[in-house]
Amino acid sequence: MNHKRFSSNFFFLIIIIFFFFPPHAASEYSRPPPRQLIFTTNTRSESDPEQVHISLVGKDHMRISWITSAKHTKSIVEYGKSPGKYQESAMGEDTSYHYFFYRSGKIHHTVIGPLEASTTYYYRCGGSGPEFSFRTPPSSFPVEFAIVGDLGQTEWTASTLLHIGAENYDVLLLPGDLSYADSHQPLWDSFGRLVEPFASRRPWMVTQGNHEIEIFPIIQPHGFKSYNSRWLMPYEQSGSNSNLYYSFDVAGIHIIMLGSYADFDSDSDQYKWLQSDLGKIDRKITPWVIALIHAPWYNSNAAHKGEGESMRKSMEEMLYNARVDAVFAGHVHAYERFTRVFDNKADPCGPVHFTVGDGGNREGLALMFEKPSPSISVFREASFGHGRLKVFNETHALWSWHRNDDSDSVTADQLWLQSLSSSKSCGKTTTGSPRDEL
């Protein structure tokens, strides 16, 4: 099928239905009770790799990250296209950290490549232990993302991960709050083991949340020590000087990972970096642009109300001028989808905002939504789940949110998106005032 020749009338009809006849009321779904915390232990030898996860580096490289208890192991990755046959190898670097009386294992980060697109590779870390495999993302459309925030490590988390892994996807995006360790460092290790079966097979691209800060006055005054040591992202490749914010490309999509807990005012490094990053985007090469944050800029839930407002006031106009297509947030433990919006008003040239902070955390769901629902809020539900964004071509993508319902995954919300770069009225970007474009 030639996806570029989808019937435009069909897509426009779907878009009109969703935007002009939206189901504003929150779903009446009856929510199951919370589930218990899962704590996983290491069952491998001290020299064998554990907590293996992978992340993208540039267009054709992959970073392999893992931990060993033994200190003598090398940061080598052997890899190839056939099981047990490793024609290539690469040597990386290692780090470790201490937090109060806790000392981490040896944390390895090794970049391999160049790699071919849409190809399965088999690899081994440190010269011993089990074999892993991953599949590289495609170099062109279609491409699919799994998107989930506030994972934690409960039985609901395990259910979410099983639902994500039950269907194919190319890259997982996580807008903050990974392990919910909250300074209890063994929970970082437990989380790494829990997600390894999934994070070792597809690249996980993450940004930080409030549970990653882990500051303790005087003794641990600098935040994100554990997060930065364990979850190294390709920030340098995008010109960022911080692992807390960066960008990267997948096929024809430019993804911007912003830091809700890094400085973001107009004098900050993050603000200046975002200006530069947006200015480099070529919508002919990447017709889609999406952004991820942790604290949502739009939120009709009583939980964390207004916590993203300062960042919104600082950065929203830049995203609007650049015609960012969608913004995904976590933090609030519920799902919510807004219409296209700018400056608290419906705007056909603004991004669609989604809150997906419902991965399965231990704090439970955020049940208290405002009543009545604000006009810009289209669908909201306090349930655990995850989202998927399948980008078919330069103009159209399908978003769906999948509710956890015991052992089943239920598609509870769905929306066709048209890229703003393909919109006749919104396709032109500007560095001036947004009002000049309307």
Short mmCIF file of C-alpha atoms in Angstrom, two decimals:
data_model
loop_
_atom_site.label_atom_id
_atom_site.label_comp_id
_atom_site.label_asym_id
_atom_site.label_seq_id
_atom_site.Cartn_x
_atom_site.Cartn_y
_atom_site.Cartn_z
CA MET A 1 0.00 0.00 0.00
CA ASN A 2 1.23 3.51 -0.80
CA HIS A 3 0.52 5.34 2.46
CA LYS A 4 1.08 8.71 0.80
CA ARG A 5 -2.11 8.16 -1.22
CA PHE A 6 -4.49 7.73 1.71
CA SER A 7 -7.83 9.24 0.89
CA SER A 8 -7.66 12.82 2.15
CA ASN A 9 -11.42 12.98 2.42
CA PHE A 10 -11.39 10.02 4.81
CA PHE A 11 -8.77 11.59 7.07
CA PHE A 12 -10.45 14.98 7.11
CA LEU A 13 -13.78 13.35 8.00
CA ILE A 14 -12.16 11.51 10.92
CA ILE A 15 -10.44 14.69 12.10
CA ILE A 16 -13.68 16.69 11.92
CA ILE A 17 -15.52 14.04 13.94
CA PHE A 18 -12.92 14.02 16.72
CA PHE A 19 -12.36 17.77 16.93
CA PHE A 20 -15.88 19.05 16.50
CA PHE A 21 -17.85 16.28 18.18
CA PRO A 22 -15.57 15.23 21.05
CA PRO A 23 -16.64 13.09 24.02
CA HIS A 24 -15.97 15.75 26.67
CA ALA A 25 -17.14 13.85 29.72
CA ALA A 26 -14.77 11.63 31.65
CA SER A 27 -15.31 7.95 31.10
CA GLU A 28 -17.50 6.11 33.59
CA TYR A 29 -15.14 3.13 33.62
CA SER A 30 -15.00 1.44 37.03
CA ARG A 31 -11.38 1.44 38.17
CA PRO A 32 -9.76 -1.61 39.77
CA PRO A 33 -7.89 -1.19 43.09
CA PRO A 34 -4.12 -0.50 43.42
CA ARG A 35 -1.62 -3.33 43.18
CA GLN A 36 1.48 -4.18 45.20
CA LEU A 37 5.08 -3.06 44.68
CA ILE A 38 7.36 -5.45 42.80
CA PHE A 39 10.96 -5.76 43.98
CA THR A 40 13.26 -7.79 41.73
CA THR A 41 16.64 -9.24 42.70
CA ASN A 42 19.69 -10.18 40.65
CA THR A 43 19.84 -13.88 39.79
CA ARG A 44 22.94 -13.71 37.57
CA SER A 45 26.62 -13.93 38.48
CA GLU A 46 28.51 -10.81 39.53
CA SER A 47 30.29 -10.54 36.18
CA ASP A 48 27.19 -11.06 34.04
CA PRO A 49 25.29 -8.01 32.75
CA GLU A 50 22.00 -6.97 34.30
CA GLN A 51 19.59 -4.05 33.90
CA VAL A 52 20.36 -3.93 30.18
CA HIS A 53 18.70 -1.16 28.23
CA ILE A 54 19.37 0.57 24.93
CA SER A 55 18.94 4.10 23.58
CA LEU A 56 19.40 5.85 20.25
CA VAL A 57 22.55 7.81 19.43
CA GLY A 58 22.38 9.70 16.16
CA LYS A 59 20.69 8.20 13.13
CA ASP A 60 22.52 4.85 13.03
CA HIS A 61 24.11 4.15 16.43
CA MET A 62 22.80 2.61 19.63
CA ARG A 63 23.99 2.97 23.21
CA ILE A 64 23.97 -0.27 25.22
CA SER A 65 23.83 0.32 28.99
CA TRP A 66 24.15 -2.31 31.71
CA ILE A 67 25.42 -2.92 35.23
CA THR A 68 27.72 -5.54 36.74
CA SER A 69 28.46 -6.21 40.38
CA ALA A 70 32.03 -7.22 39.57
CA LYS A 71 34.42 -4.31 39.07
CA HIS A 72 36.84 -6.05 36.68
CA THR A 73 34.40 -6.50 33.77
CA LYS A 74 35.05 -4.64 30.53
CA SER A 75 32.61 -2.33 28.80
CA ILE A 76 32.66 -4.34 25.59
CA VAL A 77 29.67 -5.15 23.39
CA GLU A 78 29.90 -7.83 20.72
CA TYR A 79 27.15 -7.85 18.11
CA GLY A 80 26.02 -9.24 14.78
CA LYS A 81 22.97 -10.08 12.67
CA SER A 82 22.82 -13.78 13.58
CA PRO A 83 22.39 -15.41 17.00
CA GLY A 84 25.73 -16.26 18.58
CA LYS A 85 27.74 -14.77 15.70
CA TYR A 86 29.35 -11.46 16.58
CA GLN A 87 31.25 -9.95 13.68
CA GLU A 88 31.55 -6.54 15.34
CA SER A 89 32.53 -5.23 18.76
CA ALA A 90 32.90 -1.88 20.48
CA MET A 91 34.45 -0.73 23.73
CA GLY A 92 32.73 1.86 25.87
CA GLU A 93 33.14 3.52 29.23
CA ASP A 94 31.98 2.91 32.75
CA THR A 95 31.00 4.91 35.78
CA SER A 96 29.65 4.39 39.29
CA TYR A 97 28.31 6.52 42.10
CA HIS A 98 27.58 6.45 45.79
CA TYR A 99 24.56 7.81 47.60
CA PHE A 100 24.82 7.86 51.40
CA PHE A 101 25.91 4.29 52.20
CA TYR A 102 24.86 2.88 48.86
CA ARG A 103 27.44 2.18 46.16
CA SER A 104 26.27 1.32 42.70
CA GLY A 105 27.64 -1.50 40.63
CA LYS A 106 29.80 -0.77 37.62
CA ILE A 107 27.60 1.09 35.12
CA HIS A 108 28.63 0.49 31.50
CA HIS A 109 27.73 2.60 28.48
CA THR A 110 28.89 1.46 25.04
CA VAL A 111 27.90 2.95 21.69
CA ILE A 112 27.75 0.55 18.75
CA GLY A 113 27.29 1.16 15.04
CA PRO A 114 26.82 2.19 12.34
CA LEU A 115 23.72 0.00 12.19
CA GLU A 116 21.26 -0.72 9.41
CA ALA A 117 17.67 0.44 9.76
CA SER A 118 14.84 -2.06 10.40
CA THR A 119 17.35 -4.77 11.26
CA THR A 120 17.57 -7.23 14.15
CA TYR A 121 20.93 -7.38 15.92
CA TYR A 122 22.09 -9.91 18.52
CA TYR A 123 24.50 -8.75 21.19
CA ARG A 124 26.39 -9.73 24.31
CA CYS A 125 27.63 -7.36 27.01
CA GLY A 126 30.96 -7.65 28.83
CA GLY A 127 32.02 -10.83 27.07
CA SER A 128 29.78 -13.16 29.07
CA GLY A 129 26.24 -13.82 30.16
CA PRO A 130 23.03 -14.05 28.14
CA GLU A 131 22.54 -12.97 24.56
CA PHE A 132 20.16 -10.11 23.87
CA SER A 133 18.66 -8.77 20.67
CA PHE A 134 17.12 -5.53 19.45
CA ARG A 135 15.57 -4.21 16.27
CA THR A 136 16.59 -0.81 14.91
CA PRO A 137 13.88 1.71 13.98
CA PRO A 138 13.01 2.23 10.31
CA SER A 139 14.59 5.03 8.31
CA SER A 140 11.26 6.07 6.80
CA PHE A 141 7.53 5.93 7.51
CA PRO A 142 5.62 4.23 8.97
CA VAL A 143 7.07 4.30 12.49
CA GLU A 144 5.39 3.59 15.83
CA PHE A 145 6.09 4.89 19.33
CA ALA A 146 4.92 3.50 22.66
CA ILE A 147 4.49 6.41 25.09
CA VAL A 148 4.10 5.96 28.84
CA GLY A 149 4.91 8.04 31.90
CA ASP A 150 5.26 7.52 35.65
CA LEU A 151 5.99 3.81 35.39
CA GLY A 152 7.21 2.84 38.83
CA GLN A 153 7.37 -0.86 39.65
CA THR A 154 4.05 -2.23 40.80
CA GLU A 155 1.92 -5.05 39.47
CA TRP A 156 0.16 -2.42 37.37
CA THR A 157 3.57 -1.50 35.89
CA ALA A 158 4.11 -5.13 34.97
CA SER A 159 0.69 -5.22 33.32
CA THR A 160 1.44 -2.04 31.35
CA LEU A 161 4.77 -3.43 30.16
CA LEU A 162 3.16 -6.68 29.04
CA HIS A 163 0.56 -4.72 27.07
CA ILE A 164 3.28 -2.60 25.46
CA GLY A 165 5.35 -5.65 24.58
CA ALA A 166 2.41 -7.61 23.21
CA GLU A 167 2.38 -5.49 20.04
CA ASN A 168 5.30 -4.30 17.98
CA TYR A 169 6.65 -0.77 18.25
CA ASP A 170 9.90 0.93 17.27
CA VAL A 171 10.79 3.29 20.13
CA LEU A 172 9.47 3.85 23.65
CA LEU A 173 9.19 7.44 24.92
CA LEU A 174 8.95 8.07 28.66
CA PRO A 175 8.20 11.60 29.96
CA GLY A 176 9.69 11.18 33.43
CA ASP A 177 9.30 9.31 36.74
CA LEU A 178 10.94 5.99 36.01
CA SER A 179 11.72 3.91 39.10
CA TYR A 180 10.11 5.85 41.97
CA ALA A 181 13.26 5.07 43.94
CA ASP A 182 13.03 8.43 45.75
CA SER A 183 16.58 8.09 47.13
CA HIS A 184 16.14 4.40 48.06
CA GLN A 185 18.81 3.28 45.61
CA PRO A 186 18.12 -0.48 45.52
CA LEU A 187 14.82 0.42 43.83
CA TRP A 188 16.81 1.77 40.88
CA ASP A 189 18.37 -1.67 40.50
CA SER A 190 15.01 -3.39 40.90
CA PHE A 191 13.48 -1.16 38.23
CA GLY A 192 16.32 -1.86 35.82
CA ARG A 193 15.73 -5.59 36.18
CA LEU A 194 11.97 -5.23 35.78
CA VAL A 195 12.17 -3.33 32.49
CA GLU A 196 15.16 -5.18 31.01
CA PRO A 197 13.10 -7.66 28.94
CA PHE A 198 11.55 -4.67 27.14
CA ALA A 199 14.26 -1.98 27.32
CA SER A 200 16.93 -4.34 25.96
CA ARG A 201 14.87 -5.02 22.80
CA ARG A 202 13.71 -1.55 21.78
CA PRO A 203 15.31 1.84 22.44
CA TRP A 204 13.93 3.64 25.48
CA MET A 205 14.23 7.43 25.28
CA VAL A 206 13.47 9.11 28.60
CA THR A 207 13.41 12.47 30.30
CA GLN A 208 13.41 13.22 34.00
CA GLY A 209 10.55 13.68 36.45
CA ASN A 210 10.35 14.94 40.01
CA HIS A 211 11.03 11.47 41.42
CA GLU A 212 14.44 11.50 39.75
CA ILE A 213 15.66 14.62 41.59
CA GLU A 214 16.80 12.89 44.81
CA ILE A 215 18.29 15.93 46.56
CA PHE A 216 19.17 15.75 50.25
CA PRO A 217 20.32 19.07 51.78
CA ILE A 218 24.06 19.37 52.41
CA ILE A 219 24.79 15.64 52.00
CA GLN A 220 23.39 15.25 48.47
CA PRO A 221 22.90 18.83 47.24
CA HIS A 222 22.99 18.05 43.52
CA GLY A 223 20.06 16.27 41.96
CA PHE A 224 19.75 13.54 39.34
CA LYS A 225 22.91 11.65 40.32
CA SER A 226 21.32 8.22 39.92
CA TYR A 227 19.31 9.15 36.84
CA ASN A 228 22.25 10.70 34.98
CA SER A 229 24.54 7.81 35.84
CA ARG A 230 22.14 5.07 34.77
CA TRP A 231 20.04 6.57 31.98
CA LEU A 232 22.49 8.37 29.74
CA MET A 233 20.75 9.96 26.75
CA PRO A 234 22.23 11.44 23.51
CA TYR A 235 22.19 15.05 24.68
CA GLU A 236 25.60 15.96 23.26
CA GLN A 237 24.56 14.97 19.75
CA SER A 238 21.80 17.61 19.82
CA GLY A 239 24.03 20.39 21.14
CA SER A 240 22.71 20.23 24.70
CA ASN A 241 25.04 20.50 27.68
CA SER A 242 22.72 18.54 29.98
CA ASN A 243 21.36 15.00 30.08
CA LEU A 244 18.09 16.55 31.30
CA TYR A 245 17.08 17.90 27.87
CA TYR A 246 17.95 16.87 24.33
CA SER A 247 16.45 16.02 20.94
CA PHE A 248 16.77 13.30 18.32
CA ASP A 249 15.21 12.14 15.06
CA VAL A 250 13.43 8.91 14.16
CA ALA A 251 12.55 8.53 10.48
CA GLY A 252 10.71 11.81 9.70
CA ILE A 253 9.94 12.79 13.30
CA HIS A 254 11.92 15.26 15.41
CA ILE A 255 11.48 14.51 19.13
CA ILE A 256 12.30 17.12 21.77
CA MET A 257 12.79 15.92 25.36
CA LEU A 258 12.48 18.88 27.73
CA GLY A 259 13.44 19.11 31.40
CA SER A 260 10.66 20.25 33.70
CA TYR A 261 13.17 20.31 36.58
CA ALA A 262 16.02 22.07 34.80
CA ASP A 263 16.04 25.88 34.55
CA PHE A 264 13.77 27.02 31.72
CA ASP A 265 13.48 30.82 31.95
CA SER A 266 14.66 33.03 29.11
CA ASP A 267 18.18 33.31 30.53
CA SER A 268 18.62 29.56 31.04
CA ASP A 269 20.76 27.18 29.02
CA GLN A 270 17.71 25.03 28.29
CA TYR A 271 15.75 27.96 26.87
CA LYS A 272 18.64 28.99 24.61
CA TRP A 273 19.20 25.40 23.55
CA LEU A 274 15.52 25.00 22.65
CA GLN A 275 15.62 28.17 20.56
CA SER A 276 18.62 26.82 18.67
CA ASP A 277 17.16 23.33 18.28
CA LEU A 278 13.84 24.58 16.91
CA GLY A 279 15.68 26.86 14.53
CA LYS A 280 17.49 23.92 12.95
CA ILE A 281 14.38 21.90 12.13
CA ASP A 282 13.71 21.32 8.43
CA ARG A 283 10.09 20.23 8.06
CA LYS A 284 10.87 18.79 4.63
CA ILE A 285 13.15 16.29 6.37
CA THR A 286 11.20 15.92 9.62
CA PRO A 287 7.59 16.94 8.84
CA TRP A 288 6.55 15.89 12.36
CA VAL A 289 7.75 17.51 15.59
CA ILE A 290 6.68 16.32 19.05
CA ALA A 291 7.83 17.31 22.53
CA LEU A 292 7.87 15.57 25.90
CA ILE A 293 7.77 17.21 29.33
CA HIS A 294 7.00 15.87 32.78
CA ALA A 295 4.72 18.42 34.46
CA PRO A 296 1.80 19.07 32.06
CA TRP A 297 1.12 22.58 30.83
CA TYR A 298 -2.59 21.81 30.54
CA ASN A 299 -4.34 19.84 33.25
CA SER A 300 -7.94 19.66 34.47
CA ASN A 301 -7.09 17.30 37.33
CA ALA A 302 -6.77 18.52 40.92
CA ALA A 303 -3.43 16.67 41.19
CA HIS A 304 -0.41 18.90 40.49
CA LYS A 305 -2.66 21.69 39.27
CA GLY A 306 -0.62 24.59 37.87
CA GLU A 307 2.81 23.02 38.42
CA GLY A 308 3.70 23.31 34.74
CA GLU A 309 2.44 26.87 34.36
CA SER A 310 5.79 28.66 34.73
CA MET A 311 7.39 26.49 32.08
CA ARG A 312 4.37 26.95 29.81
CA LYS A 313 4.63 30.73 30.03
CA SER A 314 8.34 30.55 29.27
CA MET A 315 8.40 28.07 26.39
CA GLU A 316 4.93 27.59 24.91
CA GLU A 317 5.24 30.39 22.39
CA MET A 318 8.43 28.89 20.95
CA LEU A 319 6.73 25.54 20.41
CA TYR A 320 3.70 27.24 18.89
CA ASN A 321 5.79 29.28 16.46
CA ALA A 322 7.63 26.12 15.41
CA ARG A 323 4.30 24.35 14.81
CA VAL A 324 5.03 21.49 17.17
CA ASP A 325 2.38 18.85 16.52
CA ALA A 326 1.94 17.26 19.95
CA VAL A 327 3.17 17.57 23.55
CA PHE A 328 3.19 14.55 25.87
CA ALA A 329 3.43 14.91 29.65
CA GLY A 330 3.39 12.71 32.74
CA HIS A 331 3.21 13.65 36.44
CA VAL A 332 -0.58 13.46 36.79
CA HIS A 333 -1.58 9.83 37.32
CA ALA A 334 -4.41 9.80 34.82
CA TYR A 335 -4.95 10.11 31.10
CA GLU A 336 -6.14 13.32 29.49
CA ARG A 337 -6.26 14.59 25.91
CA PHE A 338 -6.80 18.20 24.93
CA THR A 339 -7.71 19.73 21.61
CA ARG A 340 -5.12 21.77 19.72
CA VAL A 341 -4.41 24.63 22.07
CA PHE A 342 -2.30 27.73 22.63
CA ASP A 343 -2.38 30.16 25.55
CA ASN A 344 -5.30 28.35 27.20
CA LYS A 345 -7.52 28.62 24.14
CA ALA A 346 -8.40 26.22 21.35
CA ASP A 347 -6.16 27.01 18.40
CA PRO A 348 -6.00 24.97 15.16
CA CYS A 349 -2.27 25.72 14.84
CA GLY A 350 -1.32 24.69 18.38
CA PRO A 351 -0.12 21.27 19.50
CA VAL A 352 -2.40 18.59 20.89
CA HIS A 353 -1.52 18.07 24.57
CA PHE A 354 -1.66 14.61 26.14
CA THR A 355 -1.13 13.54 29.75
CA VAL A 356 0.04 9.93 30.07
CA GLY A 357 1.28 9.77 33.68
CA ASP A 358 -0.59 6.53 34.27
CA GLY A 359 2.00 3.81 33.70
CA GLY A 360 1.52 2.04 37.04
CA ASN A 361 3.19 3.97 39.86
CA ARG A 362 2.83 3.14 43.56
CA GLU A 363 1.09 6.42 44.47
CA GLY A 364 -2.15 5.42 42.79
CA LEU A 365 -4.43 7.24 40.39
CA ALA A 366 -5.39 10.91 40.34
CA LEU A 367 -9.16 10.63 40.58
CA MET A 368 -10.30 14.23 41.04
CA PHE A 369 -11.05 15.98 37.75
CA GLU A 370 -12.57 19.45 37.55
CA LYS A 371 -16.31 19.63 37.00
CA PRO A 372 -17.48 20.65 34.52
CA SER A 373 -14.73 19.67 32.12
CA PRO A 374 -13.02 22.66 30.48
CA SER A 375 -13.93 23.09 26.82
CA ILE A 376 -10.36 22.39 25.65
CA SER A 377 -10.27 18.99 27.43
CA VAL A 378 -11.58 16.34 25.06
CA PHE A 379 -11.11 13.02 26.89
CA ARG A 380 -9.98 12.20 30.42
CA GLU A 381 -9.93 9.10 32.56
CA ALA A 382 -8.18 8.10 35.79
CA SER A 383 -6.94 4.66 34.77
CA PHE A 384 -3.57 3.02 34.24
CA GLY A 385 -2.49 2.50 30.65
CA HIS A 386 -0.17 3.54 27.84
CA GLY A 387 -0.34 5.34 24.51
CA ARG A 388 0.78 4.61 20.97
CA LEU A 389 1.56 7.01 18.18
CA LYS A 390 1.81 5.43 14.73
CA VAL A 391 3.03 7.89 12.12
CA PHE A 392 1.97 6.57 8.73
CA ASN A 393 3.43 9.24 6.46
CA GLU A 394 4.32 12.94 6.22
CA THR A 395 0.76 14.06 6.87
CA HIS A 396 -1.14 11.60 9.09
CA ALA A 397 -0.63 9.70 12.34
CA LEU A 398 -2.90 7.63 14.55
CA TRP A 399 -2.85 8.14 18.33
CA SER A 400 -4.46 5.60 20.63
CA TRP A 401 -4.59 5.24 24.41
CA HIS A 402 -4.81 1.72 25.81
CA ARG A 403 -6.37 1.26 29.22
CA ASN A 404 -5.13 -1.49 31.51
CA ASP A 405 -8.09 -3.72 32.25
CA ASP A 406 -6.75 -6.67 34.23
CA SER A 407 -5.09 -8.95 31.67
CA ASP A 408 -6.49 -7.14 28.63
CA SER A 409 -5.50 -3.89 26.96
CA VAL A 410 -8.52 -1.85 25.88
CA THR A 411 -8.34 0.95 23.29
CA ALA A 412 -10.27 3.64 25.16
CA ASP A 413 -9.35 6.74 23.13
CA GLN A 414 -8.22 7.23 19.54
CA LEU A 415 -7.46 10.18 17.30
CA TRP A 416 -6.16 10.81 13.78
CA LEU A 417 -3.63 13.66 13.65
CA GLN A 418 -2.65 15.74 10.65
CA SER A 419 0.85 17.25 10.76
CA LEU A 420 0.84 21.02 11.03
CA SER A 421 3.57 21.18 8.39
CA SER A 422 1.02 19.85 5.88
CA SER A 423 -1.68 22.31 6.90
CA LYS A 424 -2.25 25.12 4.41
CA SER A 425 -3.21 27.54 7.17
CA CYS A 426 -0.59 26.45 9.75
CA GLY A 427 2.29 25.08 7.72
CA LYS A 428 4.36 28.25 7.79
CA THR A 429 6.51 28.69 10.89
CA THR A 430 7.49 32.06 12.24
CA THR A 431 9.84 33.63 14.74
CA GLY A 432 7.47 36.53 15.36
CA SER A 433 4.42 36.79 17.58
CA PRO A 434 1.99 33.89 17.33
CA ARG A 435 -0.83 36.39 16.95
CA ASP A 436 0.65 37.46 13.62
CA GLU A 437 -0.01 33.97 12.26
CA LEU A 438 -3.68 33.80 13.15
#
